Amino acid sequence: MKLYHSPNSPYVRKVMVVLHETGQLPEVELIPSSLGPFDSGLPLHDKNPLGKIPALERPDGPTLFDSRVICAWLDDRAGGRLYPSGPGRWEVLTLEALADGILDAALLITYEGRLRREEIRSPEWCDAQWVRIKRACAALESRWMSHLSGPLTMGQIAVGCALGYLDFRHDARGWREGCPDLAAWFATFESRPSMIETRPPPA
C-alpha cells in the first residue's frame, strides 16, 4: 500500500495514528505529497481527482481518499476494533465528525493567515471559525468525556489529532480555556506512542 502523506496534515495524522495502533505501518510506503489549497495536485489526479491528501493506494482496489474512509477501511482490515458494532458505532462516527469539523474550521483560519494577502485577510472570519471550535470543545467537555475516557476508538483518535493541530497552529488562541477535563484528557492521550510518533515537525 502507498499513502500520499504530509507530516503537517492533521488528516494524514489520523491515518498514521490508526496505522500505528493497528500495527499496519510496516505495510505502507509513505509518498511525500505536501499540497496546499492552491496546488493543482497533479501527481494525485489519477489517484484522487480532488488532488487532496491523504489518499491510500491499494494493490487490490481503487485508491481510497478522505481520512474517514481510509481510517474505517484500515480498521476493518485489522479486525474492526476502533469502530464498534451496535449503537455505539454512531457515537464514534459522530465524535469523529465533530473532531473533523474542528479541523475544518482550524484549517480555514490557517489558510486565511498564511495564504491570503494581508490586505484582504478577515480577522472577523477567523474569529467566527474560532467560535465554532470553542463551541465544539465545550461540547466535548460537557457531553463526550465519558466516551473519551473509555476504550480506544476512532473518535478519540480524531479528537486527539484535532486538538494536536490546534496546539500546532493556533496555540495562542487557548482552546483549553473553560475545558479543564478535556485538557487533562488530551495531556494523557498525546503521550500515547502513536501520537508521539506522528507529531508534526515544529512550525
Coordinates of N, CA, C and O in Angstrom, one line a residue, residues 40-106:
S40 N -2.2 22.3 -7.6 CA -3.0 21.6 -8.5 C -3.2 20.1 -8.2 O -4.2 19.5 -8.6
G41 N -2.3 19.6 -7.4 CA -2.3 18.2 -7.0 C -2.1 17.2 -8.2 O -2.6 16.1 -8.2
L42 N -1.4 17.7 -9.3 CA -1.3 16.9 -10.5 C -0.8 15.5 -10.3 O -1.4 14.6 -10.9
P43 N 0.2 15.3 -9.4 CA 0.6 13.9 -9.2 C -0.5 12.9 -8.7 O -0.4 11.7 -8.8
L44 N -1.5 13.5 -8.1 CA -2.5 12.7 -7.4 C -3.8 12.6 -8.3 O -4.7 11.9 -7.9
H45 N -3.8 13.3 -9.4 CA -5.1 13.3 -10.1 C -5.6 12.0 -10.5 O -6.8 11.7 -10.6
D46 N -4.7 11.1 -10.9 CA -5.2 9.7 -11.3 C -5.5 8.9 -10.0 O -6.0 7.8 -10.2
K47 N -5.2 9.3 -8.8 CA -5.5 8.6 -7.6 C -6.7 9.2 -6.9 O -7.6 8.5 -6.5
N48 N -6.7 10.5 -6.8 CA -7.8 11.3 -6.2 C -8.1 12.5 -7.0 O -7.2 13.4 -7.1
P49 N -9.2 12.5 -7.7 CA -9.4 13.6 -8.6 C -9.5 15.0 -7.9 O -9.4 16.0 -8.6
L50 N -9.7 15.0 -6.6 CA -9.8 16.2 -5.9 C -8.4 16.7 -5.6 O -8.2 17.9 -5.1
G51 N -7.3 15.9 -5.8 CA -6.0 16.3 -5.6 C -5.6 16.6 -4.1 O -4.8 17.5 -3.8
K52 N -6.3 15.9 -3.2 CA -6.1 16.1 -1.8 C -5.4 14.9 -1.1 O -5.6 13.7 -1.6
I53 N -4.8 15.1 0.0 CA -4.3 14.0 0.8 C -5.1 14.0 2.2 O -5.6 15.1 2.5
P54 N -5.1 12.9 2.8 CA -4.5 11.6 2.5 C -5.2 10.9 1.4 O -6.4 11.0 1.2
A55 N -4.4 10.0 0.7 CA -5.0 9.1 -0.3 C -4.2 7.8 -0.1 O -3.0 7.8 0.0
L56 N -4.9 6.7 -0.1 CA -4.3 5.4 0.1 C -4.5 4.5 -1.1 O -5.6 4.1 -1.5
E57 N -3.3 4.2 -1.8 CA -3.3 3.4 -2.9 C -3.2 1.9 -2.5 O -2.3 1.6 -1.8
R58 N -4.2 1.1 -3.0 CA -4.2 -0.3 -2.6 C -3.9 -1.1 -3.8 O -4.1 -0.8 -4.9
P59 N -3.3 -2.3 -3.6 CA -3.0 -3.2 -4.7 C -4.2 -3.9 -5.2 O -4.1 -4.5 -6.3
D60 N -5.3 -3.9 -4.5 CA -6.5 -4.8 -4.9 C -7.8 -4.0 -5.0 O -8.9 -4.5 -4.8
G61 N -7.7 -2.7 -5.3 CA -8.9 -1.9 -5.5 C -8.5 -0.4 -5.7 O -7.4 0.0 -5.8
P62 N -9.6 0.4 -6.0 CA -9.3 1.8 -6.2 C -8.7 2.5 -5.0 O -8.8 2.0 -3.9
T63 N -8.0 3.6 -5.3 CA -7.4 4.4 -4.3 C -8.5 4.9 -3.4 O -9.5 5.4 -3.9
L64 N -8.3 4.9 -2.1 CA -9.2 5.4 -1.1 C -8.8 6.8 -0.7 O -7.6 7.1 -0.6
F65 N -9.8 7.7 -0.6 CA -9.4 9.1 -0.1 C -10.5 9.6 0.8 O -11.6 9.0 0.8
D66 N -10.1 10.6 1.5 CA -10.8 11.2 2.7 C -10.4 10.3 3.9 O -10.5 9.1 3.9
S67 N -9.9 11.0 4.9 CA -9.3 10.3 6.1 C -10.3 9.4 6.8 O -10.0 8.3 7.2
R68 N -11.6 9.8 6.8 CA -12.6 8.9 7.4 C -12.7 7.6 6.7 O -12.9 6.5 7.3
V69 N -12.8 7.6 5.4 CA -12.9 6.4 4.6 C -11.6 5.5 4.8 O -11.7 4.3 5.0
I70 N -10.5 6.1 4.7 CA -9.2 5.4 4.9 C -9.1 4.8 6.3 O -8.8 3.6 6.4
C71 N -9.5 5.5 7.3 CA -9.4 5.0 8.7 C -10.3 3.9 8.9 O -10.0 2.8 9.5
A72 N -11.5 4.0 8.4 CA -12.5 2.9 8.5 C -12.1 1.7 7.8 O -12.2 0.5 8.3
W73 N -11.5 1.8 6.6 CA -11.0 0.7 5.8 C -9.9 0.0 6.5 O -9.8 -1.3 6.7
L74 N -8.9 0.8 7.0 CA -7.8 0.2 7.7 C -8.2 -0.5 9.0 O -7.7 -1.6 9.3
D75 N -9.2 0.0 9.7 CA -9.7 -0.6 10.9 C -10.4 -1.9 10.6 O -10.2 -2.9 11.3
D76 N -11.2 -1.9 9.6 CA -11.8 -3.1 9.1 C -10.8 -4.2 8.8 O -11.0 -5.4 9.1
R77 N -9.8 -3.8 8.1 CA -8.7 -4.7 7.6 C -8.0 -5.3 8.9 O -7.5 -6.5 8.8
A78 N -7.9 -4.5 10.0 CA -7.2 -5.0 11.2 C -8.2 -5.7 12.2 O -7.7 -6.1 13.2
G79 N -9.4 -5.9 11.8 CA -10.3 -6.6 12.7 C -11.4 -5.8 13.3 O -12.2 -6.3 14.1
G80 N -11.5 -4.5 13.0 CA -12.6 -3.7 13.4 C -12.7 -3.3 14.9 O -13.8 -3.4 15.5
R81 N -11.6 -2.9 15.5 CA -11.5 -2.6 16.9 C -11.9 -1.1 17.2 O -12.5 -0.8 18.2
L82 N -11.6 -0.2 16.2 CA -11.8 1.2 16.5 C -13.2 1.8 16.2 O -13.6 2.9 16.7
Y83 N -14.0 1.0 15.4 CA -15.4 1.4 15.2 C -16.2 0.2 15.7 O -16.4 -0.8 15.0
P84 N -16.8 0.4 16.9 CA -17.5 -0.7 17.4 C -18.8 -1.0 16.7 O -19.3 -0.1 16.0
S85 N -19.3 -2.2 16.8 CA -20.6 -2.5 16.2 C -21.7 -2.1 17.1 O -21.5 -1.8 18.3
G86 N -22.9 -2.1 16.7 CA -24.1 -1.8 17.5 C -24.3 -0.3 17.6 O -23.7 0.5 16.9
P87 N -25.1 0.1 18.5 CA -25.5 1.5 18.7 C -24.3 2.4 19.0 O -24.2 3.6 18.6
G88 N -23.3 1.9 19.7 CA -22.1 2.7 20.0 C -21.3 3.2 18.7 O -20.6 4.2 18.8
R89 N -21.5 2.5 17.6 CA -20.8 2.9 16.4 C -21.2 4.3 16.0 O -20.4 5.1 15.5
W90 N -22.5 4.7 16.2 CA -22.9 6.0 15.7 C -22.4 7.1 16.6 O -22.1 8.2 16.1
E91 N -22.1 6.8 17.9 CA -21.5 7.8 18.7 C -20.0 8.0 18.3 O -19.5 9.2 18.2
V92 N -19.4 6.9 17.9 CA -18.0 7.1 17.4 C -17.9 7.9 16.1 O -17.1 8.8 16.0
L93 N -18.8 7.6 15.2 CA -18.9 8.3 14.0 C -19.2 9.8 14.2 O -18.6 10.7 13.5
T94 N -20.1 10.1 15.1 CA -20.5 11.5 15.4 C -19.3 12.2 16.1 O -19.0 13.4 15.7
L95 N -18.6 11.6 17.0 CA -17.4 12.2 17.6 C -16.3 12.4 16.6 O -15.7 13.5 16.6
E96 N -16.1 11.5 15.7 CA -15.1 11.7 14.6 C -15.5 12.9 13.7 O -14.7 13.7 13.4
A97 N -16.8 13.0 13.4 CA -17.3 14.1 12.6 C -17.1 15.5 13.3 O -16.7 16.5 12.7
L98 N -17.4 15.5 14.6 CA -17.1 16.7 15.4 C -15.7 17.1 15.4 O -15.3 18.3 15.2
A99 N -14.8 16.1 15.6 CA -13.4 16.4 15.5 C -12.9 16.9 14.2 O -12.1 17.9 14.0
D100 N -13.4 16.3 13.1 CA -13.1 16.8 11.8 C -13.6 18.2 11.5 O -13.0 19.0 10.8
G101 N -14.8 18.5 12.1 CA -15.3 19.9 12.0 C -14.4 20.9 12.7 O -14.2 22.0 12.2
I102 N -13.8 20.5 13.8 CA -12.8 21.4 14.4 C -11.6 21.6 13.5 O -11.2 22.7 13.3
L103 N -11.2 20.5 12.8 CA -10.1 20.6 11.9 C -10.4 21.5 10.7 O -9.6 22.3 10.2
D104 N -11.6 21.3 10.2 CA -12.1 22.1 9.0 C -12.0 23.6 9.4 O -11.5 24.4 8.6
A105 N -12.5 24.0 10.5 CA -12.5 25.4 10.9 C -11.1 25.9 11.2 O -10.7 27.0 10.8
A106 N -10.3 25.1 11.8 CA -8.9 25.4 12.2 C -8.1 25.6 10.9 O -7.2 26.6 10.8

